[in-house]
C-alpha cells in the first residue's frame, strides 16, 4: 500500500489501501471569497441573541445523533478507528455541542465587578472570523471542541480539516448548514498547507486554533504572532501513567490497556510512558504483555475486531522505524515490535522496557500501539521521570490511596492529570497542555474565553471626580 499523492484531500481506506475518493484543493480567489463571506456573515451572526446561536448548536447535536451510524462509518473508513470507538466519538462530539447549547450563554453572561462608585461590567464579545486547523485522529470531536463554544459566542469559522478525512469534513459542514447556521458561519476549506499562512495574514481573520503536530503548530503560531493575533495550540503528548503500588493490579493493567490502545494508540492524551515502582514492575509488564497479545487485528468496521490499522501506511512505517531503532539502541522488546504480515497499515501491539535517555522512544511521541514501561525505585524518581519530557499534556497516577495520588499529581508538570483513571475528556472539564504540548484551553467555560474580547465597561455619574489616567 502507498500513500495517496494525487490530491491533498483524499479518502484512502487504511484497512485495504483502496483509494476511495479525492477532492481538489481551492486557492487564490476561491479562498478570498470564502474569507469575505465569513467576514460578511459575522456582523449578522454576532447580532443574533445568544440563545438563538445556542439553538443552532443544539440542533447540530440532534442531527449528529440522528446521523450517528453514517458519521461513525465515515470515521472508520477514513482513518481506521474501530467502529464501536467511532460511535463513541460521535456521542462525545454531540455531548459537547449539547453542553455549549445549554451552558454557553451562561459562560459568557455579563459579570458585574465590585466598585465603590457607579458600575463596572465585564462583557464577553466575539472577535470575528476564526481559522481552525484540525487533525485526523478524531475527525468530529476535535472540530466541535473548537466550533461549539465559538459559534455560541458569535464568532464565524473557517475549518481546514486533515487531508485524509475529507468526507468527514464535508459531513460536518452539511450538519451545521442543516442545523440552520447561515451561509458563511461555518465553512469547510479544502486548502493546502501553503495557503494557511496567507489566510492567517488576512485582515478578515482574528484568531487561529490548531490541533496537530509541533511542526505545524510552530508555523501557525509564528504566522499568528507576526500578525498580533491570538492563537491556541493543542500539540503532541507523551503522557505518563504512574503506578505507585500493586493494589488492584488487574484494574490498573486494564486501565493501562485502555489508556494506551484507545484509537489504536493514536491520541495526544494516550498513556504512553508507564512509570512503575520496582515492586510491581514485573507483574505489570506481564499483565500488559498478555493483554496486548490477545488483541486481534482485522477490519475496523467489524464489531469483533480489537486491533485496527493505523491511519495510513506512512504512519505505520514511521512507527515501525521508531520501534526498530529504539531496540537497536539497546531497549528490550517484550512483545510485538513489527509490522503485521497482512494488507493494511497494521503494527503489532508492542511493549518495550529498558529505554534510556538518548533512545528514540525516550524523547519522541510514539503515535500508535506501543507501551514503554520504566522501572523506578520510589515516588520521587517517578515524578522526576514523568517531568523529564518536552511534553506536558495529560497524565495519570494509580494507587490505592487517592490522597497520595493527588499529592503526586500536583507535582507532575502537565495541563491535565487524572488519579486512578487514564487521561480522558468531558465537555465541562478544561483540556490543554503546557511546554511543547501547546497552550490555551478548550472545553468548559475556559473554551468560551480563548477567542473572546473580555471587555470592561465602566459607567460613572456625569459629575464623578476625575482621577489620574494611566497606560
Short mmCIF file of C-alpha atoms in Angstrom, two decimals:
data_model
loop_
_atom_site.label_atom_id
_atom_site.label_comp_id
_atom_site.label_asym_id
_atom_site.label_seq_id
_atom_site.Cartn_x
_atom_site.Cartn_y
_atom_site.Cartn_z
CA UNK A 1 0.00 0.00 0.00
CA UNK A 2 1.25 3.52 -0.72
CA UNK A 3 0.02 6.88 0.46
CA UNK A 4 -2.23 8.74 -1.92
CA UNK A 5 -0.33 11.58 -3.61
CA UNK A 6 -2.65 12.97 -6.29
CA UNK A 7 -4.63 15.26 -4.02
CA UNK A 8 -4.03 16.67 -0.54
CA UNK A 9 -7.65 15.74 0.28
CA UNK A 10 -8.36 12.07 -0.34
CA UNK A 11 -10.06 9.16 1.38
CA UNK A 12 -7.76 6.12 1.37
CA UNK A 13 -9.04 3.17 3.38
CA UNK A 14 -6.14 2.27 5.73
CA UNK A 15 -7.50 -1.27 6.13
CA UNK A 16 -7.38 -2.11 2.42
CA UNK A 17 -5.20 0.60 0.90
CA UNK A 18 -8.02 1.37 -1.52
CA UNK A 19 -8.28 4.92 -2.83
CA UNK A 20 -11.94 5.84 -2.42
CA UNK A 21 -12.42 9.47 -3.44
CA UNK A 22 -10.44 12.68 -3.70
CA UNK A 23 -11.24 16.38 -3.70
CA UNK A 24 -9.28 19.25 -5.26
CA UNK A 25 -7.86 21.99 -3.09
CA UNK A 26 -9.00 25.55 -3.64
CA UNK A 27 -6.69 28.54 -3.81
CA UNK A 28 -6.43 32.19 -4.66
CA UNK A 29 -9.73 33.88 -5.46
CA UNK A 30 -11.81 30.99 -4.13
CA UNK A 31 -10.10 31.25 -0.74
CA UNK A 32 -10.51 35.03 -0.74
CA UNK A 33 -14.23 34.64 -1.47
CA UNK A 34 -14.65 32.27 1.49
CA UNK A 35 -12.83 34.74 3.74
CA UNK A 36 -15.04 37.61 2.62
CA UNK A 37 -18.20 35.53 3.08
CA UNK A 38 -17.23 34.59 6.65
CA UNK A 39 -16.45 38.23 7.43
CA UNK A 40 -19.78 39.38 5.98
CA UNK A 41 -21.64 36.72 7.98
CA UNK A 42 -20.02 37.78 11.25
CA UNK A 43 -21.92 41.03 11.79
CA UNK A 44 -25.33 39.38 11.44
CA UNK A 45 -24.33 36.28 13.42
CA UNK A 46 -22.95 38.21 16.40
CA UNK A 47 -26.07 40.41 16.40
CA UNK A 48 -28.39 37.44 16.90
CA UNK A 49 -29.34 36.79 20.52
CA UNK A 50 -27.00 34.26 22.13
CA UNK A 51 -29.98 31.97 22.76
CA UNK A 52 -30.58 31.75 19.00
CA UNK A 53 -26.95 30.92 18.31
CA UNK A 54 -27.08 28.29 21.05
CA UNK A 55 -30.22 26.82 19.48
CA UNK A 56 -28.35 26.26 16.20
CA UNK A 57 -25.60 24.42 18.06
CA UNK A 58 -28.20 22.39 19.95
CA UNK A 59 -29.88 21.43 16.67
CA UNK A 60 -26.48 20.34 15.34
CA UNK A 61 -26.20 17.98 18.32
CA UNK A 62 -29.60 16.47 17.50
CA UNK A 63 -28.64 15.96 13.85
CA UNK A 64 -25.34 14.40 14.86
CA UNK A 65 -27.16 11.81 16.96
CA UNK A 66 -29.62 11.15 14.13
CA UNK A 67 -26.69 10.60 11.73
CA UNK A 68 -24.62 8.61 14.21
CA UNK A 69 -24.15 5.47 12.12
CA UNK A 70 -23.37 7.34 8.92
CA UNK A 71 -20.79 9.52 10.67
CA UNK A 72 -19.23 6.60 12.54
CA UNK A 73 -18.80 4.62 9.34
CA UNK A 74 -17.12 7.59 7.68
CA UNK A 75 -14.64 7.88 10.55
CA UNK A 76 -13.84 4.18 10.35
CA UNK A 77 -13.44 4.29 6.59
CA UNK A 78 -11.18 7.33 6.54
CA UNK A 79 -8.82 6.78 9.48
CA UNK A 80 -9.38 3.21 10.61
CA UNK A 81 -10.98 3.74 14.02
CA UNK A 82 -12.77 0.67 15.43
CA UNK A 83 -16.47 1.08 14.70
CA UNK A 84 -17.51 0.95 18.36
CA UNK A 85 -14.99 3.69 19.17
CA UNK A 86 -16.20 5.71 16.17
CA UNK A 87 -19.76 5.59 17.53
CA UNK A 88 -18.37 6.68 20.88
CA UNK A 89 -16.69 9.65 19.22
CA UNK A 90 -20.00 10.71 17.68
CA UNK A 91 -21.64 10.55 21.11
CA UNK A 92 -18.82 12.59 22.67
CA UNK A 93 -18.96 15.23 19.94
CA UNK A 94 -22.74 15.50 20.28
CA UNK A 95 -22.41 15.89 24.05
CA UNK A 96 -20.03 18.83 23.56
CA UNK A 97 -22.49 20.53 21.21
CA UNK A 98 -25.25 19.94 23.76
CA UNK A 99 -23.09 21.26 26.59
CA UNK A 100 -22.44 24.60 24.91
CA UNK A 101 -26.02 24.89 23.69
CA UNK A 102 -27.13 24.57 27.30
CA UNK A 103 -24.33 26.28 29.24
CA UNK A 104 -22.69 28.56 26.69
CA UNK A 105 -24.97 31.55 27.24
CA UNK A 106 -24.24 31.40 30.97
CA UNK A 107 -20.49 31.12 30.38
CA UNK A 108 -20.49 34.48 28.62
CA UNK A 109 -23.04 36.31 30.74
CA UNK A 110 -22.01 39.80 31.80
CA UNK A 111 -20.01 39.88 35.03
CA UNK A 112 -20.61 42.74 37.46
CA UNK A 113 -17.43 43.92 39.17
CA UNK A 114 -17.28 45.43 42.63
CA UNK A 115 -16.59 49.17 42.51
CA UNK A 116 -17.21 51.98 45.01
CA UNK A 117 -18.87 54.36 42.57
CA UNK A 118 -21.04 53.76 39.51
CA UNK A 119 -20.91 50.41 37.78
CA UNK A 120 -18.33 48.15 36.14
CA UNK A 121 -19.14 45.19 33.95
CA UNK A 122 -17.06 42.60 32.11
CA UNK A 123 -18.71 41.61 28.83
CA UNK A 124 -17.69 38.79 26.51
CA UNK A 125 -17.75 39.72 22.85
CA UNK A 126 -16.75 37.62 19.80
CA UNK A 127 -13.61 38.56 17.90
CA UNK A 128 -14.72 37.76 14.35
CA UNK A 129 -13.58 35.18 11.81
CA UNK A 130 -11.50 32.32 13.25
CA UNK A 131 -9.45 29.69 11.42
CA UNK A 132 -9.41 26.16 12.80
CA UNK A 133 -6.73 23.73 11.58
CA UNK A 134 -7.85 20.25 12.58
CA UNK A 135 -6.24 16.76 12.78
CA UNK A 136 -7.35 13.37 11.51
CA UNK A 137 -7.35 11.23 14.65
CA UNK A 138 -10.71 12.46 16.00
CA UNK A 139 -12.45 13.88 12.92
CA UNK A 140 -15.58 15.02 14.80
CA UNK A 141 -14.58 15.52 18.42
CA UNK A 142 -11.67 17.83 17.81
CA UNK A 143 -13.63 20.01 15.40
CA UNK A 144 -16.65 20.52 17.66
CA UNK A 145 -14.31 21.20 20.60
CA UNK A 146 -13.32 24.30 18.63
CA UNK A 147 -16.61 25.00 16.87
CA UNK A 148 -19.27 24.67 19.59
CA UNK A 149 -18.09 27.37 22.04
CA UNK A 150 -17.08 29.80 19.33
CA UNK A 151 -20.35 29.53 17.41
CA UNK A 152 -22.33 30.19 20.59
CA UNK A 153 -20.01 33.09 21.40
CA UNK A 154 -20.73 34.62 17.99
CA UNK A 155 -17.54 34.03 16.01
CA UNK A 156 -17.70 32.70 12.45
CA UNK A 157 -15.47 29.79 11.49
CA UNK A 158 -13.25 28.61 8.65
CA UNK A 159 -12.18 24.99 9.16
CA UNK A 160 -9.23 23.39 7.39
CA UNK A 161 -9.57 19.68 8.16
CA UNK A 162 -6.93 16.98 7.76
CA UNK A 163 -6.26 15.74 4.27
CA UNK A 164 -7.16 12.11 4.96
CA UNK A 165 -10.71 12.73 6.19
CA UNK A 166 -12.36 14.98 3.60
CA UNK A 167 -15.73 13.22 3.70
CA UNK A 168 -15.94 13.72 7.46
CA UNK A 169 -15.14 17.38 6.88
CA UNK A 170 -17.94 17.76 4.35
CA UNK A 171 -20.36 15.87 6.58
CA UNK A 172 -19.71 18.36 9.40
CA UNK A 173 -20.23 21.33 7.13
CA UNK A 174 -23.53 19.82 5.95
CA UNK A 175 -24.57 19.16 9.53
CA UNK A 176 -24.15 22.80 10.60
CA UNK A 177 -25.85 24.01 7.45
CA UNK A 178 -28.79 21.69 8.09
CA UNK A 179 -28.90 22.99 11.67
CA UNK A 180 -29.69 26.42 10.14
CA UNK A 181 -26.29 28.03 10.53
CA UNK A 182 -26.36 30.89 7.98
CA UNK A 183 -24.03 30.76 5.00
CA UNK A 184 -20.54 31.84 5.99
CA UNK A 185 -20.92 30.98 9.68
CA UNK A 186 -19.24 27.55 9.34
CA UNK A 187 -17.18 26.96 6.20
CA UNK A 188 -15.06 23.94 5.31
CA UNK A 189 -11.89 24.83 3.42
CA UNK A 190 -10.00 22.34 1.28
CA UNK A 191 -6.78 24.35 1.19
CA UNK A 192 -3.12 23.39 1.09
CA UNK A 193 -0.71 23.97 3.96
CA UNK A 194 0.81 26.78 1.93
CA UNK A 195 -2.50 28.68 1.96
CA UNK A 196 -2.83 28.60 5.75
CA UNK A 197 -0.27 31.32 6.41
CA UNK A 198 -1.90 33.57 3.81
CA UNK A 199 -5.29 33.02 5.46
CA UNK A 200 -3.87 33.97 8.86
CA UNK A 201 -2.38 37.10 7.26
CA UNK A 202 -5.83 38.17 6.04
CA UNK A 203 -7.28 41.15 7.94
CA UNK A 204 -10.59 39.26 7.98
CA UNK A 205 -9.17 36.57 10.31
CA UNK A 206 -8.97 37.45 14.01
CA UNK A 207 -7.58 34.25 15.54
CA UNK A 208 -6.45 30.70 14.84
CA UNK A 209 -6.71 27.37 16.64
CA UNK A 210 -4.65 24.31 15.69
CA UNK A 211 -4.65 20.75 16.91
CA UNK A 212 -1.81 18.81 15.34
CA UNK A 213 1.94 18.36 15.19
CA UNK A 214 4.57 20.54 16.81
CA UNK A 215 5.92 21.50 13.37
CA UNK A 216 2.51 22.66 12.16
CA UNK A 217 1.86 24.41 15.48
CA UNK A 218 5.11 26.35 15.27
CA UNK A 219 4.26 27.57 11.77
CA UNK A 220 0.78 28.66 12.78
CA UNK A 221 1.97 30.36 15.98
CA UNK A 222 4.65 32.21 14.03
CA UNK A 223 2.11 33.48 11.49
CA UNK A 224 -0.35 34.46 14.21
CA UNK A 225 2.33 36.22 16.24
CA UNK A 226 3.57 38.12 13.22
CA UNK A 227 0.02 39.40 12.77
CA UNK A 228 -0.57 40.01 16.50
CA UNK A 229 -3.50 37.60 16.51
CA UNK A 230 -4.40 35.19 19.32
CA UNK A 231 -3.73 31.50 18.79
CA UNK A 232 -4.47 28.26 20.60
CA UNK A 233 -2.34 25.15 20.12
CA UNK A 234 -3.02 21.56 21.17
CA UNK A 235 0.01 19.57 20.07
CA UNK A 236 1.72 16.30 20.90
CA UNK A 237 1.91 14.47 24.18
CA UNK A 238 3.82 11.70 25.92
CA UNK A 239 1.58 11.15 28.90
CA UNK A 240 2.98 9.43 31.96
CA UNK A 241 0.95 6.64 33.59
CA UNK A 242 2.41 6.32 37.10
CA UNK A 243 1.81 3.14 39.11
CA UNK A 244 2.63 3.56 42.81
CA UNK A 245 1.50 0.22 44.23
CA UNK A 246 0.15 -3.19 43.33
CA UNK A 247 -3.29 -2.77 44.87
CA UNK A 248 -5.97 -3.62 42.32
CA UNK A 249 -3.31 -4.50 39.76
CA UNK A 250 -5.80 -6.18 37.43
CA UNK A 251 -7.79 -2.96 37.17
CA UNK A 252 -4.61 -0.92 36.75
CA UNK A 253 -3.47 -3.11 33.85
CA UNK A 254 -6.93 -2.86 32.25
CA UNK A 255 -6.72 0.92 32.60
CA UNK A 256 -3.25 0.88 31.03
CA UNK A 257 -4.53 -1.09 28.03
CA UNK A 258 -7.49 1.26 27.62
CA UNK A 259 -5.29 4.33 28.03
CA UNK A 260 -2.72 3.12 25.53
CA UNK A 261 -4.84 1.28 22.94
CA UNK A 262 -7.84 3.60 22.52
CA UNK A 263 -7.92 4.77 18.89
CA UNK A 264 -5.10 2.24 18.29
CA UNK A 265 -2.85 4.47 20.38
CA UNK A 266 -3.32 7.45 18.07
CA UNK A 267 -4.26 10.06 20.64
CA UNK A 268 -2.31 13.01 22.01
CA UNK A 269 -3.50 12.11 25.51
CA UNK A 270 -2.94 8.37 25.21
CA UNK A 271 -0.95 6.83 28.06
CA UNK A 272 2.49 6.39 26.51
CA UNK A 273 5.10 6.20 29.29
CA UNK A 274 4.31 3.70 32.03
CA UNK A 275 6.34 4.55 35.12
CA UNK A 276 6.05 1.70 37.61
CA UNK A 277 7.52 1.20 41.07
CA UNK A 278 10.05 -1.61 41.27
CA UNK A 279 7.99 -3.98 43.44
CA UNK A 280 5.14 -4.15 40.94
CA UNK A 281 7.03 -3.61 37.66
CA UNK A 282 7.42 -7.23 36.56
CA UNK A 283 3.81 -8.18 37.30
CA UNK A 284 2.59 -5.05 35.49
CA UNK A 285 4.69 -5.79 32.40
CA UNK A 286 3.48 -9.38 32.32
CA UNK A 287 -0.15 -8.29 32.57
CA UNK A 288 0.35 -5.76 29.80
CA UNK A 289 2.07 -8.34 27.59
CA UNK A 290 -0.77 -10.83 27.94
CA UNK A 291 -3.42 -8.22 27.21
CA UNK A 292 -1.59 -6.87 24.15
CA UNK A 293 -1.07 -10.34 22.71
CA UNK A 294 -4.79 -11.06 22.94
CA UNK A 295 -5.69 -8.20 20.57
CA UNK A 296 -6.87 -9.40 17.17
CA UNK A 297 -6.21 -7.35 14.03
CA UNK A 298 -8.92 -7.08 11.42
CA UNK A 299 -11.44 -4.95 9.65
CA UNK A 300 -12.21 -1.95 11.91
CA UNK A 301 -15.79 -1.99 10.63
CA UNK A 302 -16.21 -5.50 12.09
CA UNK A 303 -17.51 -5.48 15.67
CA UNK A 304 -15.27 -8.44 16.54
CA UNK A 305 -12.01 -6.67 15.65
CA UNK A 306 -9.96 -5.49 18.64
CA UNK A 307 -6.94 -4.04 16.79
CA UNK A 308 -7.47 -1.67 13.90
CA UNK A 309 -4.95 -0.30 11.42
CA UNK A 310 -3.11 2.94 11.88
CA UNK A 311 -4.40 5.89 9.91
CA UNK A 312 -2.08 5.46 6.93
CA UNK A 313 0.79 3.45 5.53
CA UNK A 314 3.14 6.32 6.33
CA UNK A 315 2.06 6.34 9.97
CA UNK A 316 2.64 2.59 10.29
CA UNK A 317 6.04 2.72 8.61
CA UNK A 318 7.23 5.63 10.74
CA UNK A 319 6.15 3.93 13.98
CA UNK A 320 7.86 0.67 12.98
CA UNK A 321 11.07 2.64 12.38
CA UNK A 322 10.87 4.25 15.84
CA UNK A 323 10.46 0.83 17.47
CA UNK A 324 13.26 -0.79 15.45
CA UNK A 325 15.77 1.98 16.14
CA UNK A 326 14.92 2.03 19.86
CA UNK A 327 15.56 -1.71 20.13
CA UNK A 328 18.79 -1.35 18.14
CA UNK A 329 19.83 1.29 20.68
CA UNK A 330 19.56 -1.29 23.47
CA UNK A 331 15.94 -1.38 24.68
CA UNK A 332 14.26 -4.73 25.41
CA UNK A 333 11.36 -5.82 23.24
CA UNK A 334 8.87 -7.68 25.45
CA UNK A 335 6.30 -8.34 22.75
CA UNK A 336 5.39 -7.12 19.27
CA UNK A 337 7.62 -4.63 17.56
CA UNK A 338 6.91 -5.36 13.91
CA UNK A 339 4.50 -4.79 11.08
CA UNK A 340 1.77 -7.41 10.88
CA UNK A 341 2.08 -9.62 7.81
CA UNK A 342 -1.20 -8.75 6.18
CA UNK A 343 -2.59 -5.94 3.99
CA UNK A 344 -3.28 -2.66 5.73
CA UNK A 345 -1.46 -0.19 7.97
CA UNK A 346 -1.05 -2.59 10.90
CA UNK A 347 1.63 -2.62 13.61
CA UNK A 348 1.82 -5.25 16.34
CA UNK A 349 0.84 -4.12 19.86
CA UNK A 350 4.25 -3.59 21.41
CA UNK A 351 5.73 -3.42 24.92
CA UNK A 352 9.26 -2.07 25.38
CA UNK A 353 11.34 -1.83 28.57
CA UNK A 354 14.86 -0.65 29.35
CA UNK A 355 14.51 2.62 27.47
CA UNK A 356 17.18 5.17 28.40
CA UNK A 357 17.86 8.83 27.57
CA UNK A 358 19.20 9.15 24.04
CA UNK A 359 16.98 6.42 22.65
CA UNK A 360 14.27 7.50 20.20
CA UNK A 361 11.43 6.20 22.38
CA UNK A 362 12.66 8.21 25.37
CA UNK A 363 12.08 11.65 23.87
CA UNK A 364 9.75 11.13 20.90
CA UNK A 365 5.99 10.70 20.88
CA UNK A 366 5.02 7.16 19.77
CA UNK A 367 1.69 7.57 17.98
CA UNK A 368 0.36 4.02 17.91
CA UNK A 369 0.07 0.75 19.86
CA UNK A 370 3.38 0.94 21.75
CA UNK A 371 3.81 1.00 25.53
CA UNK A 372 7.17 1.99 27.02
CA UNK A 373 7.49 0.76 30.63
CA UNK A 374 10.01 2.23 33.07
CA UNK A 375 11.12 0.79 36.41
CA UNK A 376 11.60 3.32 39.25
CA UNK A 377 12.63 2.96 42.88
CA UNK A 378 10.23 5.38 44.54
CA UNK A 379 7.72 8.18 44.21
CA UNK A 380 10.34 10.90 43.77
CA UNK A 381 12.02 9.06 40.92
CA UNK A 382 8.62 8.50 39.30
CA UNK A 383 7.84 12.23 39.37
CA UNK A 384 11.29 13.18 38.09
CA UNK A 385 10.97 10.79 35.16
CA UNK A 386 7.44 11.94 34.38
CA UNK A 387 8.67 15.55 34.24
CA UNK A 388 11.72 14.72 32.13
CA UNK A 389 9.80 15.31 28.91
CA UNK A 390 9.41 18.10 26.40
CA UNK A 391 5.66 17.44 26.55
CA UNK A 392 3.10 18.37 29.20
CA UNK A 393 -0.39 17.48 28.03
CA UNK A 394 -2.03 14.87 30.28
CA UNK A 395 -1.11 12.10 32.67
CA UNK A 396 -2.43 9.75 35.31
CA UNK A 397 -1.48 8.35 38.72
CA UNK A 398 -2.67 4.98 40.06
CA UNK A 399 -2.56 3.98 43.71
CA UNK A 400 -4.88 2.72 46.45
CA UNK A 401 -4.50 5.91 48.50
CA UNK A 402 -6.32 8.55 46.45
CA UNK A 403 -4.95 11.38 48.57
CA UNK A 404 -1.40 10.18 47.90
CA UNK A 405 -2.31 10.06 44.22
CA UNK A 406 -3.47 13.68 44.39
CA UNK A 407 -0.22 14.79 46.04
CA UNK A 408 1.83 13.12 43.33
CA UNK A 409 -0.44 14.51 40.61
CA UNK A 410 0.22 18.03 41.88
CA UNK A 411 3.95 17.51 41.28
CA UNK A 412 3.63 16.37 37.66
CA UNK A 413 4.10 19.12 35.05
CA UNK A 414 1.05 18.82 32.80
CA UNK A 415 -2.04 20.73 31.81
CA UNK A 416 -4.27 17.87 32.98
CA UNK A 417 -3.84 14.82 35.18
CA UNK A 418 -6.23 12.14 36.43
CA UNK A 419 -5.93 9.94 39.50
CA UNK A 420 -6.95 6.28 39.13
CA UNK A 421 -8.19 6.80 35.56
CA UNK A 422 -6.38 7.30 32.25
CA UNK A 423 -6.42 10.85 30.91
CA UNK A 424 -9.86 11.46 29.46
CA UNK A 425 -12.15 14.29 28.41
CA UNK A 426 -15.54 15.67 29.38
CA UNK A 427 -17.36 18.72 27.97
CA UNK A 428 -17.32 20.56 31.29
CA UNK A 429 -13.63 19.98 32.05
CA UNK A 430 -10.83 22.12 30.58
CA UNK A 431 -8.50 20.50 28.05
CA UNK A 432 -5.00 21.67 27.14
CA UNK A 433 -1.31 21.40 27.87
CA UNK A 434 1.96 23.16 28.66
CA UNK A 435 5.55 23.02 27.36
CA UNK A 436 5.72 21.68 23.79
CA UNK A 437 2.19 20.30 24.10
CA UNK A 438 0.85 23.77 23.36
CA UNK A 439 -1.07 26.50 25.14
CA UNK A 440 -4.62 27.64 25.74
CA UNK A 441 -7.62 25.68 26.96
CA UNK A 442 -10.61 24.16 25.24
CA UNK A 443 -13.88 22.85 26.71
CA UNK A 444 -15.54 24.04 29.96
CA UNK A 445 -16.11 27.76 30.48
CA UNK A 446 -12.46 28.37 29.56
CA UNK A 447 -13.17 27.25 26.00
CA UNK A 448 -15.59 30.16 25.64
CA UNK A 449 -12.97 32.75 26.57
CA UNK A 450 -9.97 31.94 24.35
CA UNK A 451 -11.34 33.91 21.40
CA UNK A 452 -13.50 36.40 23.28
CA UNK A 453 -12.92 40.08 23.89
CA UNK A 454 -13.39 40.29 27.64
CA UNK A 455 -14.23 43.97 27.60
CA UNK A 456 -14.55 46.21 30.62
CA UNK A 457 -17.44 48.68 30.59
CA UNK A 458 -17.10 51.23 33.39
CA UNK A 459 -20.00 53.65 33.99
CA UNK A 460 -19.64 56.65 36.29
CA UNK A 461 -22.04 59.52 37.05
CA UNK A 462 -21.66 62.64 34.96
CA UNK A 463 -20.36 64.58 37.98
CA UNK A 464 -17.84 61.96 39.12
CA UNK A 465 -14.46 63.27 40.24
CA UNK A 466 -11.82 62.85 37.53
CA UNK A 467 -8.84 60.77 38.57
CA UNK A 468 -5.47 60.12 37.04
CA UNK A 469 -5.12 58.35 33.71
CA UNK A 470 -2.62 55.52 33.33
CA UNK A 471 -1.47 53.46 30.36
#
